[in-house]
Amino acid sequence: YDNRFFFVPNFFIEIFYLTKVQKFSTFWILQLILIGGNISLKIGMKKSKEIHNTFVLELYCEFRR
């Protein structure tokens, strides 16, 4: 059992999901990971989870336009 994966934020799982399902470009994925990482560091996992979900949802809406 490799516990490194235990520390992967749900945000990144969501990103990989969006990448597969929505075919987002690599550039946007990298931007999201950078932004998400910064948010995680500043706010901590519990709060950042909510922000990540909102952020991903907003971005999803932007791409759908």
XYZ file of C-alpha atoms in Angstrom:
65
model
C 0.000 0.000 0.000
C 1.560 3.252 -1.179
C 0.253 6.091 0.960
C 1.600 8.802 -1.345
C -1.714 8.683 -3.166
C -3.518 9.376 0.087
C -2.225 12.951 -0.026
C -3.411 13.683 -3.551
C -6.044 16.421 -3.251
C -9.478 15.688 -4.659
C -8.865 18.711 -6.848
C -6.296 16.819 -8.904
C -8.605 13.854 -9.272
C -11.262 16.258 -10.546
C -8.753 17.719 -13.001
C -7.858 14.304 -14.383
C -11.562 13.539 -14.663
C -12.166 16.760 -16.588
C -9.163 16.054 -18.787
C -10.532 12.658 -19.768
C -14.171 13.656 -20.117
C -13.915 17.183 -21.492
C -10.613 16.887 -23.375
C -9.249 20.079 -21.868
C -5.970 21.256 -23.352
C -2.725 20.512 -21.517
C -2.109 24.235 -21.058
C -5.321 24.718 -19.099
C -4.688 21.618 -17.018
C -1.246 22.904 -16.049
C -2.691 26.322 -15.206
C -5.341 24.688 -13.034
C -2.805 22.545 -11.200
C -0.598 25.574 -10.510
C -3.533 27.659 -9.283
C -4.998 24.757 -7.318
C -1.654 24.024 -5.700
C -1.288 27.621 -4.567
C -4.806 27.675 -3.150
C -4.157 24.418 -1.283
C -0.953 25.731 0.269
C -2.555 28.970 1.419
C -5.880 27.722 2.738
C -5.467 24.060 3.637
C -7.255 20.980 2.367
C -10.685 21.413 3.951
C -11.339 24.963 2.756
C -9.560 24.550 -0.575
C -11.781 21.593 -1.443
C -14.795 23.901 -1.566
C -12.906 26.539 -3.546
C -11.587 23.933 -5.970
C -15.052 22.585 -6.645
C -16.382 26.080 -7.310
C -13.381 26.937 -9.445
C -13.645 23.781 -11.523
C -17.363 24.344 -11.977
C -16.845 27.953 -13.089
C -14.112 26.909 -15.491
C -16.338 24.164 -16.852
C -19.061 26.740 -17.544
C -16.543 29.004 -19.286
C -15.447 26.190 -21.585
C -19.039 25.275 -22.409
C -19.798 28.765 -23.759
